[in-house]
Short mmCIF file of C-alpha atoms and ligand atoms in Angstrom, two decimals:
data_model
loop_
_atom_site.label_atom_id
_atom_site.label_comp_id
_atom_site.label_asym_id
_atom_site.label_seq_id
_atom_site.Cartn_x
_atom_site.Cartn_y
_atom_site.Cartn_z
CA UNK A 1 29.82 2.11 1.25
CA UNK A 2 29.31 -1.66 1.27
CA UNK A 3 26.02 -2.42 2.65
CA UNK A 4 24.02 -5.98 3.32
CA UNK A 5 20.20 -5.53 3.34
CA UNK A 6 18.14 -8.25 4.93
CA UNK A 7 15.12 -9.27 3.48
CA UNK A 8 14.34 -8.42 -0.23
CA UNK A 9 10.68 -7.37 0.12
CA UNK A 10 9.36 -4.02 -0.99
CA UNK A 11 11.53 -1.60 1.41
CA UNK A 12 15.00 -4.08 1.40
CA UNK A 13 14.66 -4.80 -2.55
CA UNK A 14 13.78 -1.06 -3.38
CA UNK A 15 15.85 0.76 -0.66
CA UNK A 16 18.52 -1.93 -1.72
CA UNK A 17 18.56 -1.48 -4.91
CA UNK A 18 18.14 2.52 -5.37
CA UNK A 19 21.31 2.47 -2.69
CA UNK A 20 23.23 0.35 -5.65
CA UNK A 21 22.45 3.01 -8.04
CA UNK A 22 23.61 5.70 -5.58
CA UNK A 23 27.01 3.90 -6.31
CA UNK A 24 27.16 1.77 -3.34
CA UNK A 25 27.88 -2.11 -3.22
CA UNK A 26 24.82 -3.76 -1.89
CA UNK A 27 23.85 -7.12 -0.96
CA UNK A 28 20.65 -8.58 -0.40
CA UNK A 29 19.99 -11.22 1.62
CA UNK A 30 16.58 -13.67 1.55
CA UNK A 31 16.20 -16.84 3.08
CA UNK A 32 13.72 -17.61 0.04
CA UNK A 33 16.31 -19.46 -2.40
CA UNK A 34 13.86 -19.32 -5.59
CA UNK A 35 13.18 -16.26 -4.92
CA UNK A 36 17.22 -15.42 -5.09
CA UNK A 37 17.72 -17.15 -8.22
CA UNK A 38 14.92 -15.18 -9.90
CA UNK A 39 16.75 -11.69 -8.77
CA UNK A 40 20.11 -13.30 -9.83
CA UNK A 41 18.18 -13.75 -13.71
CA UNK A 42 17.01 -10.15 -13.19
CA UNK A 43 13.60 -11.52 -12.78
CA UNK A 44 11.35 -9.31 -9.93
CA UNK A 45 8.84 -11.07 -7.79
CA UNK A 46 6.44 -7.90 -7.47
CA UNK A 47 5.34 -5.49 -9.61
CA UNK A 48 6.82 -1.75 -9.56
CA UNK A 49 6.96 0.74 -12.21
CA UNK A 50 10.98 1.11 -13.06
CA UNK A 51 12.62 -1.36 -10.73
CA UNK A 52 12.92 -4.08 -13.21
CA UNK A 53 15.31 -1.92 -15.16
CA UNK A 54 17.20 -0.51 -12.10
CA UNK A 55 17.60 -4.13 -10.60
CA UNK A 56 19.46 -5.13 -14.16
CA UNK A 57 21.36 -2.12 -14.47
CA UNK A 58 22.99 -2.51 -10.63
CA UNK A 59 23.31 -6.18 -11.12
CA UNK A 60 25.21 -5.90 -14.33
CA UNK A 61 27.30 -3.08 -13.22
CA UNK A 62 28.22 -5.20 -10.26
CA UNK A 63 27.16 -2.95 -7.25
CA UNK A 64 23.78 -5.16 -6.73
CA UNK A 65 24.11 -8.72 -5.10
CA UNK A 66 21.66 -11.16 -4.30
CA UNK A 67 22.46 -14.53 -2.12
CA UNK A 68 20.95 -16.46 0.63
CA UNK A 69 24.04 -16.43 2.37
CA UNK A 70 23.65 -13.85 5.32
CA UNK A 71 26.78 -14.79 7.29
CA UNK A 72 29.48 -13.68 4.26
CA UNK A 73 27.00 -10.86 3.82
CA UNK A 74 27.05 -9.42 7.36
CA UNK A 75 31.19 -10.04 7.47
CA UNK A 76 31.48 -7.91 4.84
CA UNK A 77 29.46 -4.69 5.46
CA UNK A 78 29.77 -2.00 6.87
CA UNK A 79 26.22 -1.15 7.51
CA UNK A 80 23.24 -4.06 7.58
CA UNK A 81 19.88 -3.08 6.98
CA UNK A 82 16.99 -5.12 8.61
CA UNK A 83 14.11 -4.67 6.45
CA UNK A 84 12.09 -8.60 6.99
CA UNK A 85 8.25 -8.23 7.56
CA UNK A 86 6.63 -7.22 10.81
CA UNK A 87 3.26 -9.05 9.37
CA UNK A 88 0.17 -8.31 12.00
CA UNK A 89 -0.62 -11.02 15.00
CA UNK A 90 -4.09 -12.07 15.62
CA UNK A 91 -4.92 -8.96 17.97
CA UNK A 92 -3.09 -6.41 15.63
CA UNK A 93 0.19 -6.48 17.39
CA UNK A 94 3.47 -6.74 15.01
CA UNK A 95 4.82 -9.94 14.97
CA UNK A 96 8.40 -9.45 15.67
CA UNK A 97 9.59 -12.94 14.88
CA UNK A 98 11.65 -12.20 11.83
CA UNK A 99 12.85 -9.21 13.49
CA UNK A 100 14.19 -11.14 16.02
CA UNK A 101 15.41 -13.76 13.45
CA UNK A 102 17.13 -11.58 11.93
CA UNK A 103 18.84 -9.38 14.82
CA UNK A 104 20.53 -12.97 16.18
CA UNK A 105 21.55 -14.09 12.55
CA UNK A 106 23.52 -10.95 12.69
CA UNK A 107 25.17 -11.22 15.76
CA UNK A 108 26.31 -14.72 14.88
CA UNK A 109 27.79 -13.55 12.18
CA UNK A 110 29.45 -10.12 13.38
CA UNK A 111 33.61 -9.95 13.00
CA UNK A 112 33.94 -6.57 13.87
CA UNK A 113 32.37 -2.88 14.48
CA UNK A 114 29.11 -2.79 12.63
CA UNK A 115 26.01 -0.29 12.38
CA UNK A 116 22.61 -2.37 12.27
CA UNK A 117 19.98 -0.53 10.39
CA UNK A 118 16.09 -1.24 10.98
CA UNK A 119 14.34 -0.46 8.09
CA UNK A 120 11.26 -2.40 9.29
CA UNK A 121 8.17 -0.70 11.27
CA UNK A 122 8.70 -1.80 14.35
CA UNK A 123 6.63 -0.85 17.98
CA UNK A 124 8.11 1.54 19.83
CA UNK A 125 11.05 0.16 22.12
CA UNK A 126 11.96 -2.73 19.76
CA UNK A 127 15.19 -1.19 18.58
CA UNK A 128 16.33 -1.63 22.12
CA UNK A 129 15.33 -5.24 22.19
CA UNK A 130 17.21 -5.66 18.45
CA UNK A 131 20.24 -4.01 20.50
CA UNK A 132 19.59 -6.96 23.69
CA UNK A 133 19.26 -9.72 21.47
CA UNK A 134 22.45 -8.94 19.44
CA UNK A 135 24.47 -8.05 22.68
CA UNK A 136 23.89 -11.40 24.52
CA UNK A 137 25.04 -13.36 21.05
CA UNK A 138 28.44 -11.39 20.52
CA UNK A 139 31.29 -9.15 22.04
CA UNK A 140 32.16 -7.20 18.90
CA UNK A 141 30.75 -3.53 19.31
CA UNK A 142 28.03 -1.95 17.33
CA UNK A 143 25.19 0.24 17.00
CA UNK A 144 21.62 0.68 16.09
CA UNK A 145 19.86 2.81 13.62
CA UNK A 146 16.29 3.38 13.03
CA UNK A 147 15.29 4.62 9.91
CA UNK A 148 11.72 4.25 9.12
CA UNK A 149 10.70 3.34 5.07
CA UNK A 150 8.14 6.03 3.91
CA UNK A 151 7.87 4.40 0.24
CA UNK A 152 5.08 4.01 -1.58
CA UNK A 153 3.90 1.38 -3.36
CA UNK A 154 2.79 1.76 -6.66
CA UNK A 155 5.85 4.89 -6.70
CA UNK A 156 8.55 2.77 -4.92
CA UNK A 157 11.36 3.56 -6.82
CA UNK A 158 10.05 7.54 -7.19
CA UNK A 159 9.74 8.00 -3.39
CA UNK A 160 13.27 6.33 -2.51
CA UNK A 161 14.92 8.64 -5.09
CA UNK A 162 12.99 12.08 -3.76
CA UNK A 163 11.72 11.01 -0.27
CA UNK A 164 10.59 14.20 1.55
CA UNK A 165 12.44 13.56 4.92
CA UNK A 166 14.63 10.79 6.09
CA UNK A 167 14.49 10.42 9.91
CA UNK A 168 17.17 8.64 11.83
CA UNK A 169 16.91 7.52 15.02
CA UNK A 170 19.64 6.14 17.22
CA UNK A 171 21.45 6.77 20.25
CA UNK A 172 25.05 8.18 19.47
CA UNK A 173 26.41 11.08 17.50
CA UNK A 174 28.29 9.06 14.92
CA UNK A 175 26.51 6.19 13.70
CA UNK A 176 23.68 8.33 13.20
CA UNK A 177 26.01 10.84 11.16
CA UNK A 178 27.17 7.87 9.17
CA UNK A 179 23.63 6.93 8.31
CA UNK A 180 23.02 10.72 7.55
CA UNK A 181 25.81 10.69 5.17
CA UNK A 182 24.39 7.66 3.43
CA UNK A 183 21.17 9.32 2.52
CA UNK A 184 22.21 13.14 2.05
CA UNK A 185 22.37 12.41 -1.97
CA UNK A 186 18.72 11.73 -1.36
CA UNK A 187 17.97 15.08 0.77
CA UNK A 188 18.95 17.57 3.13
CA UNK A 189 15.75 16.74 5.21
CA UNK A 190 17.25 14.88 7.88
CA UNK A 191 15.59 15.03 10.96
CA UNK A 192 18.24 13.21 13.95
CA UNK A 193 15.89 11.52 16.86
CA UNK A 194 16.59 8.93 19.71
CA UNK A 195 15.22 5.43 18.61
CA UNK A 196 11.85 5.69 20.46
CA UNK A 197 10.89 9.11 18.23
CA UNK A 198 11.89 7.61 15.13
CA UNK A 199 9.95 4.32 15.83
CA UNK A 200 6.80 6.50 16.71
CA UNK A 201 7.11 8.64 13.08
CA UNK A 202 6.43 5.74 10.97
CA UNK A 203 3.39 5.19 12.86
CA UNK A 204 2.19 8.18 13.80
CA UNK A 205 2.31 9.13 9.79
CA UNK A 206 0.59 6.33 8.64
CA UNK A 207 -2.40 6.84 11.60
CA UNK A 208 -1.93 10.16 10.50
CA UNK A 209 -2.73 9.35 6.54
CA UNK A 210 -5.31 6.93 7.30
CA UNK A 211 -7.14 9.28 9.26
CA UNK A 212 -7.20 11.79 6.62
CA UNK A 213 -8.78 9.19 4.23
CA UNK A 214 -10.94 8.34 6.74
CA UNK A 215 -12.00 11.98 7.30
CA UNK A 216 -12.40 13.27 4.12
CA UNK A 217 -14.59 9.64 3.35
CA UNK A 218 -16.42 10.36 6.01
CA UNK A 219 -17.18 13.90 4.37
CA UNK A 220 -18.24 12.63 1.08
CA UNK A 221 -20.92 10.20 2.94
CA UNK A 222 -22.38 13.51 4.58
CA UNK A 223 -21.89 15.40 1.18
CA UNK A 224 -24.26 12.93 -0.80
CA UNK A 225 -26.78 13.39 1.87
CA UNK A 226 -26.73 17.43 1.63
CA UNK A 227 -25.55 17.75 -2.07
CA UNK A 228 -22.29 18.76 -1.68
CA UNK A 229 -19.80 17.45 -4.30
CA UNK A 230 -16.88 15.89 -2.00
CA UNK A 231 -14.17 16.52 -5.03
CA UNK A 232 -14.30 20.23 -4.35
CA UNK A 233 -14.62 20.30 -0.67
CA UNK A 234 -11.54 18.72 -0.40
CA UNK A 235 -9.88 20.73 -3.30
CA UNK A 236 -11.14 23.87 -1.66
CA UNK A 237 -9.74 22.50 1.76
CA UNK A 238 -6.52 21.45 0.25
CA UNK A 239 -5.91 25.08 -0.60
CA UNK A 240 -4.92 25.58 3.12
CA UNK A 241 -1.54 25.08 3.88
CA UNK A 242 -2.32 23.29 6.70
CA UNK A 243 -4.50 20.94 5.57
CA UNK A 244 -2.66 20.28 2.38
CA UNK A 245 -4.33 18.34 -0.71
CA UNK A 246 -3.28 15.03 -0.83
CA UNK A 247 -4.27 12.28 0.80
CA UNK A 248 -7.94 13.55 0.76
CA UNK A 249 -9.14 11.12 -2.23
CA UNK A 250 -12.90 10.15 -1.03
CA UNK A 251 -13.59 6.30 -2.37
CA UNK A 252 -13.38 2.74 -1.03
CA UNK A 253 -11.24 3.25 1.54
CA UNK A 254 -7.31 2.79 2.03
CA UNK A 255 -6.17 -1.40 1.89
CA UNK A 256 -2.43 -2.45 1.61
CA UNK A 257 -0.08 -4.44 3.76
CA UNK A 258 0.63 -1.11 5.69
CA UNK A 259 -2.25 1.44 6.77
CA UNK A 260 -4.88 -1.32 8.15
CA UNK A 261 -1.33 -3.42 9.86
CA UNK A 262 -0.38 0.04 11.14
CA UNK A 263 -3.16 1.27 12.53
CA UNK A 264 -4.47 -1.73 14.03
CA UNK A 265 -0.38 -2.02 15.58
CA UNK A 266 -0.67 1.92 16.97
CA UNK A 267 -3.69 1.39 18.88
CA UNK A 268 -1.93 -1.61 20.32
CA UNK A 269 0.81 -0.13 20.99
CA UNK A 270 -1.49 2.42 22.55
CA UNK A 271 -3.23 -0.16 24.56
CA UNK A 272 -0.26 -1.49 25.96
CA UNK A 273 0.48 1.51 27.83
CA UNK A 274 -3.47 1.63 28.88
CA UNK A 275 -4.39 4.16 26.58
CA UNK A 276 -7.34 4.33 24.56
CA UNK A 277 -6.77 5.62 21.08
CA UNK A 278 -10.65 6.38 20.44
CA UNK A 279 -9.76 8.73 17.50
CA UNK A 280 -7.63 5.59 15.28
CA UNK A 281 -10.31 3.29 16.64
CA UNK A 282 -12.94 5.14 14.67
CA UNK A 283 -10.76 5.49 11.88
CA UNK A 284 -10.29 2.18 11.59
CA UNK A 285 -14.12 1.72 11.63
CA UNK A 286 -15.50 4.24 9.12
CA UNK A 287 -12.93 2.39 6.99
CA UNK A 288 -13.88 -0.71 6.89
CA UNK A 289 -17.91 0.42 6.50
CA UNK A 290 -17.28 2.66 3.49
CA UNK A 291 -16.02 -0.37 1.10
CA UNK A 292 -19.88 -1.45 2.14
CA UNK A 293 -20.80 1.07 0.67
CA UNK A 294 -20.60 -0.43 -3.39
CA UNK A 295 -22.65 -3.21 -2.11
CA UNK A 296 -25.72 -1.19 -1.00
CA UNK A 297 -25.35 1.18 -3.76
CA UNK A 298 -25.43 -2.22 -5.57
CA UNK A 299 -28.36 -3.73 -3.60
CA UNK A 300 -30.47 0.15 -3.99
CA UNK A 301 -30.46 -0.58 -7.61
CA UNK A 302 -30.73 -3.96 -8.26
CA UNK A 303 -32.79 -5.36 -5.25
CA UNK A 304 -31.65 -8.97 -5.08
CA UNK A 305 -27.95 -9.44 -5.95
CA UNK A 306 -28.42 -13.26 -6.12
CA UNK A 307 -28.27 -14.72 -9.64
CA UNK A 308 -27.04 -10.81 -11.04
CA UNK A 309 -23.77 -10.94 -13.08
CA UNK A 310 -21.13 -8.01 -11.56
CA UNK A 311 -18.13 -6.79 -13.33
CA UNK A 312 -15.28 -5.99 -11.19
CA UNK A 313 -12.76 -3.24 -12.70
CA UNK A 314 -9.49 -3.53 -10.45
CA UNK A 315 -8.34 -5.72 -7.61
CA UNK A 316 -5.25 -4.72 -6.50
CA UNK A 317 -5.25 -1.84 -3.78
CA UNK A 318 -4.61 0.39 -5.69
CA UNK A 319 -3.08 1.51 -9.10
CA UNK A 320 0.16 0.52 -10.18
CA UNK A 321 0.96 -1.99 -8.11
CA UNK A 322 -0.11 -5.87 -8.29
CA UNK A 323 -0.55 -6.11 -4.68
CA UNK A 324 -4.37 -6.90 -3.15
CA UNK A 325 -3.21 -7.45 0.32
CA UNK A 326 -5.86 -5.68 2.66
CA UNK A 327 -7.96 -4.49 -1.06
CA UNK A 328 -11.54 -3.51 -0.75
CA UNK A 329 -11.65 -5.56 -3.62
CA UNK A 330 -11.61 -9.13 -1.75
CA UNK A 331 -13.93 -8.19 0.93
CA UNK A 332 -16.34 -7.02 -1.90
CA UNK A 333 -16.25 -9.77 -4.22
CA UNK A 334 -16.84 -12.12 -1.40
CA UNK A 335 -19.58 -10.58 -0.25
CA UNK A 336 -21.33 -10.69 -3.68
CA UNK A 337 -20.19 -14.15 -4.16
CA UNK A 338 -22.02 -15.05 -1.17
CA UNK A 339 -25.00 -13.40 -1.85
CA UNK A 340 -25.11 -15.95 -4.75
CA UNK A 341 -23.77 -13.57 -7.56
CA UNK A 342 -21.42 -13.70 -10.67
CA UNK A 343 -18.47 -12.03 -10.90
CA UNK A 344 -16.45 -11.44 -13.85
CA UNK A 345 -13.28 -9.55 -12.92
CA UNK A 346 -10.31 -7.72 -13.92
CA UNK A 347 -7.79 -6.50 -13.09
CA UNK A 348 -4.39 -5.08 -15.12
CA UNK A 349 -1.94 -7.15 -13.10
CA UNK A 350 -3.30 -7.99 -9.85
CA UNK A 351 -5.41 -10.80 -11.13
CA UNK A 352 -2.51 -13.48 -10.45
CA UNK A 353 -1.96 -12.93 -6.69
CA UNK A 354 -6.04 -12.15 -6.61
CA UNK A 355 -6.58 -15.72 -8.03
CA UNK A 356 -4.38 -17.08 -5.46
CA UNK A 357 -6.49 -15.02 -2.34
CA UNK A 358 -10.05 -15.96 -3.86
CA UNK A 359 -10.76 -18.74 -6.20
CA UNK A 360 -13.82 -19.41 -6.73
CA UNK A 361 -16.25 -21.62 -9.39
CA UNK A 362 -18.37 -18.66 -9.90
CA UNK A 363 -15.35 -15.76 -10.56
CA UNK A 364 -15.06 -15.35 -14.12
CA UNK A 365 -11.05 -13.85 -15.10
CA UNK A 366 -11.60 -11.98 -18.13
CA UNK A 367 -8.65 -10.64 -20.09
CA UNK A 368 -9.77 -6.53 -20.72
CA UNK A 369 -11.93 -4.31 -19.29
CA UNK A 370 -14.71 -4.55 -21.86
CA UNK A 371 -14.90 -8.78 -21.64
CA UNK A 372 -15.51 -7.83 -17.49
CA UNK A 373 -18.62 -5.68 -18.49
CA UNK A 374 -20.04 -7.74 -20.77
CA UNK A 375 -23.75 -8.95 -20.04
CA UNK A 376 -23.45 -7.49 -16.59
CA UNK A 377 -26.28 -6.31 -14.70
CA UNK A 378 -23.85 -3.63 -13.31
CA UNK A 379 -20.41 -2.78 -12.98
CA UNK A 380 -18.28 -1.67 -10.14
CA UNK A 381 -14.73 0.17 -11.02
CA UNK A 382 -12.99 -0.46 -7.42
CA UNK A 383 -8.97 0.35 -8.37
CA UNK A 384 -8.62 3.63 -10.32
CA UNK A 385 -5.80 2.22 -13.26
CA UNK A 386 -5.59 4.43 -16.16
CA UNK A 387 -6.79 2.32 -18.72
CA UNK A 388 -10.17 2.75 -16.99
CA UNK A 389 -10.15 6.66 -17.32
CA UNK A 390 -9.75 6.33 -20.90
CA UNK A 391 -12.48 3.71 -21.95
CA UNK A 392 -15.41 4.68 -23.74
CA UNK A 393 -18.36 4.41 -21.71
CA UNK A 394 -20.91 4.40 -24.58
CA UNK A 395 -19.29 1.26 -25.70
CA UNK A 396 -19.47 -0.55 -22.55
CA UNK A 397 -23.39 0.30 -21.79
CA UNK A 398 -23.97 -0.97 -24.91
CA UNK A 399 -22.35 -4.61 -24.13
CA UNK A 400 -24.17 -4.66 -20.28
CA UNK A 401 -27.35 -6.34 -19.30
CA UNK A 402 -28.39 -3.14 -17.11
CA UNK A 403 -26.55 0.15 -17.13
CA UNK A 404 -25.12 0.73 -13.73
CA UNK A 405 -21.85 2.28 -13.04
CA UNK A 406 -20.69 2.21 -9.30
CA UNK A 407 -17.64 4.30 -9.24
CA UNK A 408 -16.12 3.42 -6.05
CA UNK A 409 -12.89 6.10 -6.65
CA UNK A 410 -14.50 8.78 -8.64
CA UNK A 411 -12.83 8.45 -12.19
CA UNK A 412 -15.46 9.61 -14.30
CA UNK A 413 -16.53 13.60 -14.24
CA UNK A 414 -19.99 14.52 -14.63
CA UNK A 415 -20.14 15.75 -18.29
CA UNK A 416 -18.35 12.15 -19.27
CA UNK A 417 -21.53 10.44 -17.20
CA UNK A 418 -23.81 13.00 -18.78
CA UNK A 419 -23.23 11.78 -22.56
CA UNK A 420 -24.58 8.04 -21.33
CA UNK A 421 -27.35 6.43 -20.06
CA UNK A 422 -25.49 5.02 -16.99
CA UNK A 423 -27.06 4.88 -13.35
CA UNK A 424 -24.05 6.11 -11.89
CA UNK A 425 -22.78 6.13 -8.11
CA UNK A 426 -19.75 7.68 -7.33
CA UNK A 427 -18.86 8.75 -3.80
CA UNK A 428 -19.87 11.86 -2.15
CA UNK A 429 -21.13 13.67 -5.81
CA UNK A 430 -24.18 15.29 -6.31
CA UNK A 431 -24.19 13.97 -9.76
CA UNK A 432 -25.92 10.44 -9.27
CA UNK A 433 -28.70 11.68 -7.98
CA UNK A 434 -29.10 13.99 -11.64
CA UNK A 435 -28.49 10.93 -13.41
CA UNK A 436 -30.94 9.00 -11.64
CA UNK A 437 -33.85 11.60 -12.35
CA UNK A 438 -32.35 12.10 -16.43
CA UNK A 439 -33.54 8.34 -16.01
CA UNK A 440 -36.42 8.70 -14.23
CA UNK A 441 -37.81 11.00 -16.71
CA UNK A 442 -36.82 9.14 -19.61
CA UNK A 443 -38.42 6.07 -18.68
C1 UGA B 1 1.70 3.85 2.70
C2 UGA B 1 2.33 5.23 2.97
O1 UGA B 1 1.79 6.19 2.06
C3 UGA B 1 3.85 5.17 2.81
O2 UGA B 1 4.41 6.44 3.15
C4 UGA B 1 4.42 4.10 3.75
O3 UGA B 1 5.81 3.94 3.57
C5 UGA B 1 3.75 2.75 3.43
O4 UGA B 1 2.33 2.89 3.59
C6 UGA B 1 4.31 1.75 4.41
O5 UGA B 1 4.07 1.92 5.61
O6 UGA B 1 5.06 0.88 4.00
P1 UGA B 1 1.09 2.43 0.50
O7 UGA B 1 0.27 1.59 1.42
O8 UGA B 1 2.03 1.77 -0.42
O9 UGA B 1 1.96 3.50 1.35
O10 UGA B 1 0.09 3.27 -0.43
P2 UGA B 1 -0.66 4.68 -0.34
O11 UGA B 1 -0.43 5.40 -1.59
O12 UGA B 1 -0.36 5.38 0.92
O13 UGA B 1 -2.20 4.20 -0.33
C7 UGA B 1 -2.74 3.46 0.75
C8 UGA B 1 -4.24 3.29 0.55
O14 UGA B 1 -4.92 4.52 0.76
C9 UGA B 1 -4.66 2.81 -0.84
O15 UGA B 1 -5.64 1.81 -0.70
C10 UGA B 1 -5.25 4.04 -1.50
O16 UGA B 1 -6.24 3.73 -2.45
C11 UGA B 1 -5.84 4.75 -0.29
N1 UGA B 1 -5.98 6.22 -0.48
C12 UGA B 1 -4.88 7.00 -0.58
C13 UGA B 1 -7.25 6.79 -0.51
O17 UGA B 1 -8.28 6.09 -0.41
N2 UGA B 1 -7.36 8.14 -0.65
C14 UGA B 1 -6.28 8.95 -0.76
O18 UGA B 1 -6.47 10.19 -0.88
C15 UGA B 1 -5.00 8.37 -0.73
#
């Protein structure tokens, strides 16, 4: 099929691209002209394990496109994704200008029958307004598609490739078979709503995610009161099929451009038709206390933070990805910061876009792990990469001022903590509390 994908951030580049390699032609469209010429050198703007390669391969084999020019584009395709941001408004709402944008660029451009695909998460009912805008603007027929993005990032290319459901949303029989027949090479999982439905999915998953994280963190703050160990509550809970094990990782808390936008969008969205969400409310809440939770962990142990040197072990929101929109890791580091200490951070990729969030005269960028631990009074691992897993830990409380270890995602197991001298948090495990008294006694 020849297919036009507007905007070539995570979902259009990714979606866009894994389409290509499906054996479609695909363009993709970006007002951003540098960023264009970097695609058309095969060069990525974002970090994602295996795209790089995939973007090359599609461009070379002449299936992938990239251009600025969306009026050729939408004249020659048969389908035209819309996948621009829907970044959040002050009070949490999407903001639907490049939706908008987009839907009349479109229509100006239309010559003829075409099926407009949003890709975007959008608030319930804005398909319909995609389908007013473009209506007023031209007289050529066509019809609208919603098909929520369920990607991760981090897994982009992975989750396009072997998504567990597709869901397509739209309001007649054939464009949404069309759509269907686009991603059956993908899977069978198809589920066929009206627009509305499909709109809600996307958001209604993502609450429905967040609030797991939320629940089980909640869990591991009552476990470290009672001595439970949260890692086996939830892998005993996970057990049940309808509970399931993933998602139910106690730490920081969840960051990214898409569960705090989402959430904070849903109980808008909620709000607009007078209803209270109380239950995403507090989810939001307990998330953004239990990032807090490295800095009293932090202030327990070392009283004063002000002159203390901190290393920082990861930045981004999480692993394999260089993206810190959202991450625990900026609230954290400015908090510390202002509490008048050093930070020496690192991060594997995310230090670049990190830099360009929070610069600051007393941030020191180191270029490993071990340079970020050096004379530090203690050290806080807040991304869970790897590399971090497989450092060894006698070698690092060696190079520290003060052994503390505040591991904000739970990397290290009990018998790895046991073999050091480490003060060691973790979240929701009995096992700081032995470490403490091994201490204790020692001293
Ligand atoms: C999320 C959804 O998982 C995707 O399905 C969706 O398409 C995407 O949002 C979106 O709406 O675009 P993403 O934000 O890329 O994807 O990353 P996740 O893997 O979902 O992680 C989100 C956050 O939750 C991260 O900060 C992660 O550290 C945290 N998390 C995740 C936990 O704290 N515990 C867990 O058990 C799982």
């Amino acid at each position: 099929m020849e297919l036009t994908v507007i905007g070539t951030g995570y979902v259009g580049l990714v979606s866009g691209t894994c389409f290509a390699e499906l054996g479609n032609r695909v363009t993709c469209v970006d007002k951003d002209a540098s960023k264009i010429e970097k695609l058309n050198q095969g060069i990525i703007p974002i970090y994602e394990p295996g795209l790089t390669e995939l973007v090359q391969k599609n461009s070379t084999e002449r299936r992938l496109f990239f251009t600025t020019d969306i009026i050729s584009s939408v004249q020659k395709a048969e389908v035209v994704f819309i996948a621009v941001g829907t970044p959040p408004l002050p009070n949490g709402e999407a903001n639907l200008q490049f939706i908008e944008q987009a839907a009349r660029d479109i229509a100006i451009a239309m010559n003829g029958y075409k099926i407009i695909v949003t890709k975007s998460t959008v608030p319930v009912g804005t398909n319909e307004k995609i389908k007013g805008i473009i209506s007023e603007i031209t007289n050529h027929s066509f019809d609208v598609v919603s098909v929520p993005e369920f990607l991760r990032e981090g897994s982009a290319v992975h989750d396009t490739f072997h998504p567990d459901r597709v869901i397509i949303g739209a309001e007649k029989i054939d464009a949404g078979e069309k759509i269907a027949s686009l991603h059956r090479p993908l899977t069978e999982q198809i589920v066929m709503t009206d627009l509305r439905s499909a709109e809600m999915i996307k958001y209604a998953s993502n609450a429905f995610l967040a609030t797991k994280i939320s629940f089980i963190n909640e869990i591991a703050n009552i476990c470290e009161k009672v001595g439970a160990d949260v890692t086996l509550v939830a892998r005993g809970m996970g057990y049940d099929q309808r509970i399931g094990s993933s998602f139910l990782q106690a730490g920081i808390g969840y960051g990214g451009s898409c569960f705090p936008k989402d959430t904070h969008a849903l109980i808008q969205i909620a709000g607009n038709v007078e209803y209270d969400f109380k239950l995403l409310k507090s989810v939001v809440e307990v998330n953004q206390l239990q990032r807090f939770n490295v800095i009293r962990q932090l202030r327990d142990t070392l009283g004063s933070l002000n002159g203390k040197m901190i290393g920082i072990w990861g930045l981004a929101f999480k692993p394999n990805t260089d993206d810190v929109r959202e991450s625990p890791a900026l609230e954290i580091v400015a908090y510390l910061l202002q509490q008048g200490a050093k930070v020496k951070v690192y991060d594997p990729v995310a230090m670049e876009n990190f830099r360009y969030e929070c610069n600051h005269e007393s941030i020191i960028w180191c270029s490993n792990a071990i340079e970020a631990s050096v004379d530090c009074d203690a050290l806080c691992l807040l991304t869970e990469w790897s590399e971090f897993k497989t450092i060894e830990l006698l070698q690092i409380e060696q190079v520290m001022r003060q052994a503390v270890l505040i591991d904000g995602r739970n990397v290290f197991s009990k018998e790895e903590i046991e073999r050091t001298n480490f003060t060691y948090y973790s979240v929701g495990r009995p096992i700081m509390n032995r470490i403490q008294t091994k201490m204790v006694t020692k001293a």
